[in-house]
Short mmCIF file of C-alpha atoms in Angstrom, two decimals:
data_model
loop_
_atom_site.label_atom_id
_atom_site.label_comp_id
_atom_site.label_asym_id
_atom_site.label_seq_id
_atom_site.Cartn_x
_atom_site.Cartn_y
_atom_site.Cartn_z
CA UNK A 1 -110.89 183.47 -61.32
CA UNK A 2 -108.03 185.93 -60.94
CA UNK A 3 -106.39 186.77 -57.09
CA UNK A 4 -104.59 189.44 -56.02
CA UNK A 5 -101.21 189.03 -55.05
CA UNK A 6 -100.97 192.29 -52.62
CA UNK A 7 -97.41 192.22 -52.46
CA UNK A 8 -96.53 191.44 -56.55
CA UNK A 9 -98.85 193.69 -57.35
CA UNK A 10 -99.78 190.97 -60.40
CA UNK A 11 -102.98 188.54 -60.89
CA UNK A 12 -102.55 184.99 -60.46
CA UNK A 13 -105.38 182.18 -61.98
CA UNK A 14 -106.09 179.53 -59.53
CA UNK A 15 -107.15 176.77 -61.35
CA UNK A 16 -111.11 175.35 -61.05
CA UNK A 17 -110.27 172.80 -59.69
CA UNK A 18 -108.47 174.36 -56.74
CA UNK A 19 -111.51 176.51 -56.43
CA UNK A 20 -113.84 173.31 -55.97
CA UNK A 21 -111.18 171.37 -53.59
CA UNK A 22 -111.40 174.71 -51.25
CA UNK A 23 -114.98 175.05 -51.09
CA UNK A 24 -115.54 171.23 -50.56
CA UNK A 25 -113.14 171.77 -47.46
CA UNK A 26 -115.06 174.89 -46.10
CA UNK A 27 -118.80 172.73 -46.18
CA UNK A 28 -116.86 169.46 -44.15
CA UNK A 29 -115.62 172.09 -41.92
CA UNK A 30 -119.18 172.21 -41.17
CA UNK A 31 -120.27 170.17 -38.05
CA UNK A 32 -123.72 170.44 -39.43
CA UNK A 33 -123.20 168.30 -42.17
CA UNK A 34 -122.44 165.36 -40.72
CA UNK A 35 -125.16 162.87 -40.08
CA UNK A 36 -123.55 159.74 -39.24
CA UNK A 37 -121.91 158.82 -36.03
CA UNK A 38 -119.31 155.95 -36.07
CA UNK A 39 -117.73 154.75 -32.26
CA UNK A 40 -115.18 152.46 -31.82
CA UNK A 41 -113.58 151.44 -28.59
CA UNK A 42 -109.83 150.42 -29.05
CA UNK A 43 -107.40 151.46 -31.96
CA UNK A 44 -108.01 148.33 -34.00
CA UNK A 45 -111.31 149.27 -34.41
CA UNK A 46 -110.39 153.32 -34.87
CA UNK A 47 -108.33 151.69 -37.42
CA UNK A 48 -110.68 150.03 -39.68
CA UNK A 49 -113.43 152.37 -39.69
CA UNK A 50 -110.55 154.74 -41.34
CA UNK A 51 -110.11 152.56 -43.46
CA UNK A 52 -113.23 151.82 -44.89
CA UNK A 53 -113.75 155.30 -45.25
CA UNK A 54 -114.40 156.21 -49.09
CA UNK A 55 -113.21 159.72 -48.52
CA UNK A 56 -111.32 161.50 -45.34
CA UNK A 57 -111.84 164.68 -44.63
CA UNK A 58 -109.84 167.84 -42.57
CA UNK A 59 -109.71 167.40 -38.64
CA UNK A 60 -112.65 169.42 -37.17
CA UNK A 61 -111.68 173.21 -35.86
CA UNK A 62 -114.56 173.88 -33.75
CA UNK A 63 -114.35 171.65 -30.48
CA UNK A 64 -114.83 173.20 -27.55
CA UNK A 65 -111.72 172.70 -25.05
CA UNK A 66 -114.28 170.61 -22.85
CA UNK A 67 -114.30 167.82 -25.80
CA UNK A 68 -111.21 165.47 -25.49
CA UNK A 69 -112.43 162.92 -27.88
CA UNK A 70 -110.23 162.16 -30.90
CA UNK A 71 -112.51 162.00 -34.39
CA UNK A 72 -111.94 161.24 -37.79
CA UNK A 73 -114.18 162.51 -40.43
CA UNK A 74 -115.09 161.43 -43.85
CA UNK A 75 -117.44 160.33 -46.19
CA UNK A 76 -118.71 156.77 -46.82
CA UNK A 77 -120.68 156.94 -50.01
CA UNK A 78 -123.30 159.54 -49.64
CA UNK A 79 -123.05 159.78 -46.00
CA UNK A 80 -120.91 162.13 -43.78
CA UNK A 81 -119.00 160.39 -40.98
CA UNK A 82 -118.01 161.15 -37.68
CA UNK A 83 -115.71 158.44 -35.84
CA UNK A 84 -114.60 158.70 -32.50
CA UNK A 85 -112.78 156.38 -30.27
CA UNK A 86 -112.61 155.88 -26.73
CA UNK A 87 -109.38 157.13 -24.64
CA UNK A 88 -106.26 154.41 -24.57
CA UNK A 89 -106.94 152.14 -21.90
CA UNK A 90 -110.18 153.02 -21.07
CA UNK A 91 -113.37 150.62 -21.54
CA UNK A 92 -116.73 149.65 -20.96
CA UNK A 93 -120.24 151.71 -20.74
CA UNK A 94 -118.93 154.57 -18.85
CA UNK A 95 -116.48 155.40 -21.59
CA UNK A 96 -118.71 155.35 -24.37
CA UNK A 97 -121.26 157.10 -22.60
CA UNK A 98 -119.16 160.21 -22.57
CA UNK A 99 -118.00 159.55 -25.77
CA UNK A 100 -120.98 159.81 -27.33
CA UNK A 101 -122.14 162.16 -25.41
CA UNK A 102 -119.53 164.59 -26.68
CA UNK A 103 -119.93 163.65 -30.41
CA UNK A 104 -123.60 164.70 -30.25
CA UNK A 105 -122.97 167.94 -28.48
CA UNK A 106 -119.75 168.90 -30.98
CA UNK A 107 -121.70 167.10 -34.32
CA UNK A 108 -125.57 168.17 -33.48
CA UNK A 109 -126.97 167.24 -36.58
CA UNK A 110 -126.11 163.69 -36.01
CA UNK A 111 -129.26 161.12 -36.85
CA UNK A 112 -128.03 157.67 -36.60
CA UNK A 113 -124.71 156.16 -35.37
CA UNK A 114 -123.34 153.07 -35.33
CA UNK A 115 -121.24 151.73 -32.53
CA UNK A 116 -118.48 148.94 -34.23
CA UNK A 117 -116.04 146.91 -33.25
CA UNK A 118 -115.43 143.57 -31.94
CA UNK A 119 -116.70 141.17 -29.81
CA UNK A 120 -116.54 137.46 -27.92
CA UNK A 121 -119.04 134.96 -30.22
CA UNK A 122 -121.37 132.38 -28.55
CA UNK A 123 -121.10 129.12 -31.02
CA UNK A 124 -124.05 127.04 -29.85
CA UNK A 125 -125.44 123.80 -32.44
CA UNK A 126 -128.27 126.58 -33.30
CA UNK A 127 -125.57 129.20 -34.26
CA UNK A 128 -122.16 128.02 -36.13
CA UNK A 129 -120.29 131.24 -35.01
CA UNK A 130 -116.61 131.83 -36.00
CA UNK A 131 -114.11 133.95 -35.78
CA UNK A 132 -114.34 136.78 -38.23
CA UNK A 133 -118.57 136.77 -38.41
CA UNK A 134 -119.93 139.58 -37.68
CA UNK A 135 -123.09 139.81 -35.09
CA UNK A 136 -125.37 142.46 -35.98
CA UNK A 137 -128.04 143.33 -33.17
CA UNK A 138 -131.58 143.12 -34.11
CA UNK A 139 -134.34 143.68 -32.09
CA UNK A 140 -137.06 141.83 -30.97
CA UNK A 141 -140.37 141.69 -28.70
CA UNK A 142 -140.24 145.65 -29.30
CA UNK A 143 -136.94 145.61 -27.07
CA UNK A 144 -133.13 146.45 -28.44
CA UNK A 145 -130.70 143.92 -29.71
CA UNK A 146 -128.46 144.45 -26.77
CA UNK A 147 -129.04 143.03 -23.06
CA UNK A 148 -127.24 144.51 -20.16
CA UNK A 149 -126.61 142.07 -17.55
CA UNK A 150 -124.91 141.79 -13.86
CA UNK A 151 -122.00 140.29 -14.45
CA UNK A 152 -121.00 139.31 -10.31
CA UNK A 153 -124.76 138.62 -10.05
CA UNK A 154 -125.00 135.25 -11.40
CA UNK A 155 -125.62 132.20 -9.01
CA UNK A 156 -125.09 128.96 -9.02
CA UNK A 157 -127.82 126.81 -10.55
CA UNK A 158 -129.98 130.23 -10.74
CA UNK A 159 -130.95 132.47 -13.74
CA UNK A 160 -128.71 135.26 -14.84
CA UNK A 161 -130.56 138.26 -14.36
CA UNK A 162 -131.05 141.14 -17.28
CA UNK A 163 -130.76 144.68 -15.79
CA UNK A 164 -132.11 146.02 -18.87
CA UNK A 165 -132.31 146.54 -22.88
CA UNK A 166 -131.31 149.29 -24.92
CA UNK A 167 -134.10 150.91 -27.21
CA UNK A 168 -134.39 150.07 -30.54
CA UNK A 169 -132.13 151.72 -33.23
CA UNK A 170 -134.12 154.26 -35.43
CA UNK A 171 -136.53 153.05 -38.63
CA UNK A 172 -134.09 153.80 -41.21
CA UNK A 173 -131.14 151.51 -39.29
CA UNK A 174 -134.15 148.66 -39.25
CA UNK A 175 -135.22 148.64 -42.88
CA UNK A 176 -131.79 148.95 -44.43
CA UNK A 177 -130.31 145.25 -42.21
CA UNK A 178 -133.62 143.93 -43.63
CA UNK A 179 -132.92 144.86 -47.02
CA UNK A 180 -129.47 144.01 -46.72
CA UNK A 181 -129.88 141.04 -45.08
CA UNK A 182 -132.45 139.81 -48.38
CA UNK A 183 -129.63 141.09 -50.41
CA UNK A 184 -126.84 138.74 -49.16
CA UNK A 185 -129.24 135.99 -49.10
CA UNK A 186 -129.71 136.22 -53.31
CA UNK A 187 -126.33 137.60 -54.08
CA UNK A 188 -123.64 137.08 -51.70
CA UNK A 189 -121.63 139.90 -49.71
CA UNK A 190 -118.36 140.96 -50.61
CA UNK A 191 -116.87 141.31 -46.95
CA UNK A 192 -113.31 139.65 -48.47
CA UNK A 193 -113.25 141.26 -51.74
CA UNK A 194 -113.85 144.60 -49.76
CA UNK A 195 -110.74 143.77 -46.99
CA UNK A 196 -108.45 142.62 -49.44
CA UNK A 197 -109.30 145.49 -51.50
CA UNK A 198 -108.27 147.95 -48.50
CA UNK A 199 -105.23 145.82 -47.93
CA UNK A 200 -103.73 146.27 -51.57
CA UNK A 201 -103.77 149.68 -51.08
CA UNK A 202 -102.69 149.65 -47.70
CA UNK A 203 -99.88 147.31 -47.42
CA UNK A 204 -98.81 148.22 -44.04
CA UNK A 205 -102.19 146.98 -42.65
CA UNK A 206 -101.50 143.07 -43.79
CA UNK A 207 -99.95 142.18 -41.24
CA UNK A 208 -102.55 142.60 -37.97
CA UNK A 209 -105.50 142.84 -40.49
CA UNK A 210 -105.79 140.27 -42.90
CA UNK A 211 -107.52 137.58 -42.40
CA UNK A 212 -105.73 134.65 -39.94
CA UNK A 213 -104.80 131.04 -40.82
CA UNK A 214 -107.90 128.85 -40.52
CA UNK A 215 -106.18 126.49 -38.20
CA UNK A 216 -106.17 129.30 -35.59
CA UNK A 217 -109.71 129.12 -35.26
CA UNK A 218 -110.00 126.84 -31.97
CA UNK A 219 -113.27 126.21 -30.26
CA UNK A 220 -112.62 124.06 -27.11
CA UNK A 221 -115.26 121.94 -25.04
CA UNK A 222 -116.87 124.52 -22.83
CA UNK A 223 -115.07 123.09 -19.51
CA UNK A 224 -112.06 123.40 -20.36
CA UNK A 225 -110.10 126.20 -19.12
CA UNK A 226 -106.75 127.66 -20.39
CA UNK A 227 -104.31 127.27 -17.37
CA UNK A 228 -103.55 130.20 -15.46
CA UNK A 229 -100.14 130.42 -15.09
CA UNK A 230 -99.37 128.82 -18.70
CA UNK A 231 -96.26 130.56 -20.62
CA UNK A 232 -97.82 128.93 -23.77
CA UNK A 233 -100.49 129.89 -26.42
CA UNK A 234 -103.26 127.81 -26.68
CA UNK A 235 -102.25 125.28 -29.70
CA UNK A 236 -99.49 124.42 -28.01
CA UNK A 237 -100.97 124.53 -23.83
CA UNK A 238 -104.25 122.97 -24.73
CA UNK A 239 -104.56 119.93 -26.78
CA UNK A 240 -106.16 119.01 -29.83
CA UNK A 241 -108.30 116.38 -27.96
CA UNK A 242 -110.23 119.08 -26.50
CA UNK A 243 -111.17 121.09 -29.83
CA UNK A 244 -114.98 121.24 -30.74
CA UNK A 245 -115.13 118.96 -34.06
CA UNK A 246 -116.77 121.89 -36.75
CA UNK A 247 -117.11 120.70 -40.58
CA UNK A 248 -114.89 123.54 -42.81
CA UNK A 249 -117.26 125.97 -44.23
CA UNK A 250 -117.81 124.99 -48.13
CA UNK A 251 -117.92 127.16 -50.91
CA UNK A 252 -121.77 127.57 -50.50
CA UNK A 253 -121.62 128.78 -47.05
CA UNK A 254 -121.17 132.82 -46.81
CA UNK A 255 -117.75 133.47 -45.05
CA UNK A 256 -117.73 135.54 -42.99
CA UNK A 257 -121.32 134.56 -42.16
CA UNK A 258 -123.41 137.32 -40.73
CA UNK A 259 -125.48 136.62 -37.68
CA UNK A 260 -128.79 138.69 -36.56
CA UNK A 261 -129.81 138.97 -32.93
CA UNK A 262 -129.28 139.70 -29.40
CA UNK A 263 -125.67 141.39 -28.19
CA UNK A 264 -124.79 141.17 -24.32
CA UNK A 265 -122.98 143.96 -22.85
CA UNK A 266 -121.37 144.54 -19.23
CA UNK A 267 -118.34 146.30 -17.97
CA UNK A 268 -116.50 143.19 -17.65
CA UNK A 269 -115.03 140.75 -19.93
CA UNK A 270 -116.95 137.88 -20.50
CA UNK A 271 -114.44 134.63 -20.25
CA UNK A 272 -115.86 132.02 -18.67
CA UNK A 273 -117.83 129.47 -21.26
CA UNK A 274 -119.67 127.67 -18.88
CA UNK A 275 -121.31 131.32 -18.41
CA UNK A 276 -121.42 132.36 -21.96
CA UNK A 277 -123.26 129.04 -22.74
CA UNK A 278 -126.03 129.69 -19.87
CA UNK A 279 -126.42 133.14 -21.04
CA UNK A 280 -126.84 131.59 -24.82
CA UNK A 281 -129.32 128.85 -23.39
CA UNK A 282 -131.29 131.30 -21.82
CA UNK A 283 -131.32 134.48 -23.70
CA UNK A 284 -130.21 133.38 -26.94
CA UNK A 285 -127.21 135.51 -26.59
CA UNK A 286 -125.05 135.51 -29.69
CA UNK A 287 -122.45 137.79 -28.49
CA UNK A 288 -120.67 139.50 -25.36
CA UNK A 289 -119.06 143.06 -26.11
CA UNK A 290 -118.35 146.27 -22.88
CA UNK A 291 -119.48 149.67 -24.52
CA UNK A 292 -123.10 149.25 -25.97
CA UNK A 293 -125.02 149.04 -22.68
CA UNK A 294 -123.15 152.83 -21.87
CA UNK A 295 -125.44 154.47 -24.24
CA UNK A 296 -128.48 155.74 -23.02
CA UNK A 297 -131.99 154.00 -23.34
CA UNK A 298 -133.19 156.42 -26.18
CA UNK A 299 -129.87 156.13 -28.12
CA UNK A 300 -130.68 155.13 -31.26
CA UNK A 301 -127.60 152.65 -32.35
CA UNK A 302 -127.01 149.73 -33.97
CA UNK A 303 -123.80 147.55 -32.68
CA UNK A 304 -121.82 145.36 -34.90
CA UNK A 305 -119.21 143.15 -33.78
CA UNK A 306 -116.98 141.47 -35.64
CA UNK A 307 -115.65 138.26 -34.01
CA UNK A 308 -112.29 137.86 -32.42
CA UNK A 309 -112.69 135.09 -29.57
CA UNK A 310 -115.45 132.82 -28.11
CA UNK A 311 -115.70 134.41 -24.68
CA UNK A 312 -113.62 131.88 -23.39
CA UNK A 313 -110.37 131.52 -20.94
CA UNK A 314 -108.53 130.86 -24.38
CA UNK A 315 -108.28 134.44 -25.44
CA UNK A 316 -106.09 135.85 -27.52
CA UNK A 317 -105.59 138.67 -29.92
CA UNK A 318 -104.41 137.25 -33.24
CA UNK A 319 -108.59 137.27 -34.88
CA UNK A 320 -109.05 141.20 -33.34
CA UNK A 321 -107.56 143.20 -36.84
CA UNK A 322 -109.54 140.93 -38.83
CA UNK A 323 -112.37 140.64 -36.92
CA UNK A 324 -112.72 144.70 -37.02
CA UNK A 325 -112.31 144.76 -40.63
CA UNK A 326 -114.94 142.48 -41.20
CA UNK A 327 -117.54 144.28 -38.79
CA UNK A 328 -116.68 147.85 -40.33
CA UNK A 329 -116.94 146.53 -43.66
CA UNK A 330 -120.49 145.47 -42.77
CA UNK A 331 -120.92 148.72 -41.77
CA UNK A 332 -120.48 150.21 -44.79
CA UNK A 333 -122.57 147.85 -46.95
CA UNK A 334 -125.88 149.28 -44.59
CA UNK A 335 -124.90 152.76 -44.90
CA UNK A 336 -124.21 152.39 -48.94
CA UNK A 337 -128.24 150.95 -48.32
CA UNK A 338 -129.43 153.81 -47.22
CA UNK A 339 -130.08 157.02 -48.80
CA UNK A 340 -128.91 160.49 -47.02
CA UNK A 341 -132.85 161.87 -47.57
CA UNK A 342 -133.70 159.13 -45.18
CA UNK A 343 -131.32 159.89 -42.45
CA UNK A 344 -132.15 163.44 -42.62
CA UNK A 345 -135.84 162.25 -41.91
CA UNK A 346 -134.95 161.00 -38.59
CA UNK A 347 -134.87 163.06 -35.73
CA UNK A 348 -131.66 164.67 -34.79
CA UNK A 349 -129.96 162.66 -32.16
CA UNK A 350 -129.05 165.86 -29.82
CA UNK A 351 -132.71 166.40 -29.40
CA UNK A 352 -134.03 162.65 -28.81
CA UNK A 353 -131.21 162.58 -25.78
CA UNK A 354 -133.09 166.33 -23.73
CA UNK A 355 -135.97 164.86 -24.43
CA UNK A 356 -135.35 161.43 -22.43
CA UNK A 357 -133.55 161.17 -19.13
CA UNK A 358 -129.99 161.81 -19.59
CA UNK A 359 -129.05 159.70 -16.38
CA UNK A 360 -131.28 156.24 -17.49
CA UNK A 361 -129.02 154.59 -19.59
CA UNK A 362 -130.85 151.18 -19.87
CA UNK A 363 -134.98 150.52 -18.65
CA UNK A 364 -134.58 148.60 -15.52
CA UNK A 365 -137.21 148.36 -12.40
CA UNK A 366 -136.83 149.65 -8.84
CA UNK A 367 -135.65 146.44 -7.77
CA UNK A 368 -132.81 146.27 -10.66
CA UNK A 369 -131.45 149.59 -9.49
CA UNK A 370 -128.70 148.20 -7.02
CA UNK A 371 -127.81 145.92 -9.96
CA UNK A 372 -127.40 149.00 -12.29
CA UNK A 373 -125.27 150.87 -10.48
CA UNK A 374 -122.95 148.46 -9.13
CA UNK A 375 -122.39 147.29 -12.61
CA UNK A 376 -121.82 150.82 -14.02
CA UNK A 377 -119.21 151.35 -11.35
CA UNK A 378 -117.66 148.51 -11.02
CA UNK A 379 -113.98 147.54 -11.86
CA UNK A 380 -113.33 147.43 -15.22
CA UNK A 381 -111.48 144.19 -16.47
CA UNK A 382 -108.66 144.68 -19.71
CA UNK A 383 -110.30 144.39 -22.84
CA UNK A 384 -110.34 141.60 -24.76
CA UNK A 385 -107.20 140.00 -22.76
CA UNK A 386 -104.80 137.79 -23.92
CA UNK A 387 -104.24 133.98 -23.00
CA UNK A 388 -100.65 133.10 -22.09
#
């Protein structure tokens, strides 16, 4: 192919290649050919899910000045990707909500998305959750993996009271996690290989992302609380005395081990283990996270967490890179699952919101609806806070 240079007056050849690179860039400029939403709430999250990425693409040109969200796109095997995160310092459902929101309006053609990140584990003798699994939501009962629950409302020798589920992600979101799930079960995942892969290219990332010293992993007795006003972490404020005894994991057992089931969301931070296990006794809770419950009822998404903390008083953030590694790195093995013909089979995101109630984020009863609102705007706590 031969160009005019105007101003030489003389042809120059741009190479094929060149050719190829600059129509590629002119589809991805294409909002309609992205399928696949990604959201993450903080930057350690943002962070992985770039990193996982197989292929990045340009910055989008054709947001409207009412969209503020920041997105990254890209491709992750077959698929097209949209990530966005939430704005610094802001959390919880109200945040996603509108992030979401936006995505769908800006990327219409949008058919699943996934909402990853990390997220406070609930070990229990029926579920040997560390830090670094990764809690997938399934549903069950025809109901979504992820509970929304009143926080403030819980009383004293009472039952915690659910203001809702979320619907069920769509059919192609289901049938992949089963597949996958059989697939892990004969061969193994490669969650590690996959990190440490990303982290031999990306050197700078070893140092908040790789995966911790096992000796930081510290469950403690459920009433025990970190002290308040202690100036020290928790290996050296709380004694050893305290720990949960937990067998090492052996070469047979999958690490990180992937857990399927239900996810509890509110706009506060759960950190109070006496709670977390009465939530887990009741509900089978296997997880607490602050962004899923924002989407609406006929969302269809699938949360993965990645585990940092046990939604304790002993919080801290050294498991949080690693933790979000490990979730987005799930992430990919479902999409690599599924083929694109699928997704496009689904219906388009944009159009299952109009058609639902854009203002019903969750199904709840008459008498939950005091419960809904006062949760939705409440104070948000920090996320994910740190002990001292």
């Amino acid at each position: 192919m031969a160009c005019l240079d105007k101003n030489a007056q003389e042809s120059t050849f741009v190479p094929e290649h060149h050719r190829l690179f600059h129509f590629l860039r002119l589809i991805m400029s294409n909002p309609e050919e992205y399928t696949v939403g990604w959201i993450s709430a903080i930057t350690t999250e943002y962070v992985a899910a770039q990193a996982l990425l197989d292929e990045r693409h340009d910055a989008p040109t054709h947001l409207s000045p009412q969209n503020r969200n920041d997105y990254t796109l890209g491709r992750i095997g077959k698929h097209n990707v949209v990530i966005a995160t939430l704005p610094m310092g802001e959390y919880g459902t109200i945040s996603a909500a509108l992030v979401a929101d936006s995505m769908m309006q800006s990327f219409p053609n949008i058919r699943i998305v996934l909402m990853v990140g990390i997220g406070g584990g609930v070990p229990s003798r029926k579920h040997d959750i560390r830090l670094g699994d990764v809690v997938v939501s399934v549903p069950s009962d025809g109901r979504g993996g992820v509970v929304q629950y009143d926080f403030g409302k819980a009383i004293q020798g009472q039952e915690f009271k659910p203001t809702g589920f979320l619907g069920q992600p769509p059919t192609v979101l289901r049938t992949a996690l089963n597949g996958l799930k059989a697939y892990y079960e004969v061969e193994g995942h490669q969650i590690k290989d996959t990190i440490n892969a990303i982290l031999e290219k990306k050197p700078r990332l070893r140092k908040n992302y790789r995966e911790p010293d096992l000796a930081s992993d510290r469950l403690y007795q459920s009433h025990i609380v970190h002290p308040v006003d202690g100036d020290l972490p928790c290996d050296s404020n709380c004694s050893d005395d305290l720990l949960v005894s937990r067998p090492p994991r052996t070469e047979e057992d999958d690490n990180p081990e992937i857990h399927y089931g239900l996810i509890a969301s509110a706009n506060r931070l759960m950190k109070d283990a006496l709670a977390r296990d009465q939530l887990a006794a009741q509900m089978d809770v296997l997880c607490f996270e602050m962004e899923a419950a924002g989407l609406m009822n006929n969302f269809p998404c699938l949360v993965i967490r990645g585990i940092c903390d046990y939604s304790d008083s002993h919080k801290n953030k050294v498991w949080q890179g690693y933790a979000a590694m490990t979730a987005a790195a799930y992430a990919k093995d479902l999409l690599n699952r599924i083929a694109p013909w699928h997704v496009e089979q689904e219906a388009k995101i944009v159009n299952i919101i109009k058609e639902g109630d854009h203002h019903t984020n969750v199904q709840f009863s008459g008498a939950n609806h005091g419960l809904q609102v006062g949760l939705n705007y409440g104070e948000v706590n920090s996320r994910f806070g740190q002990s001292n």
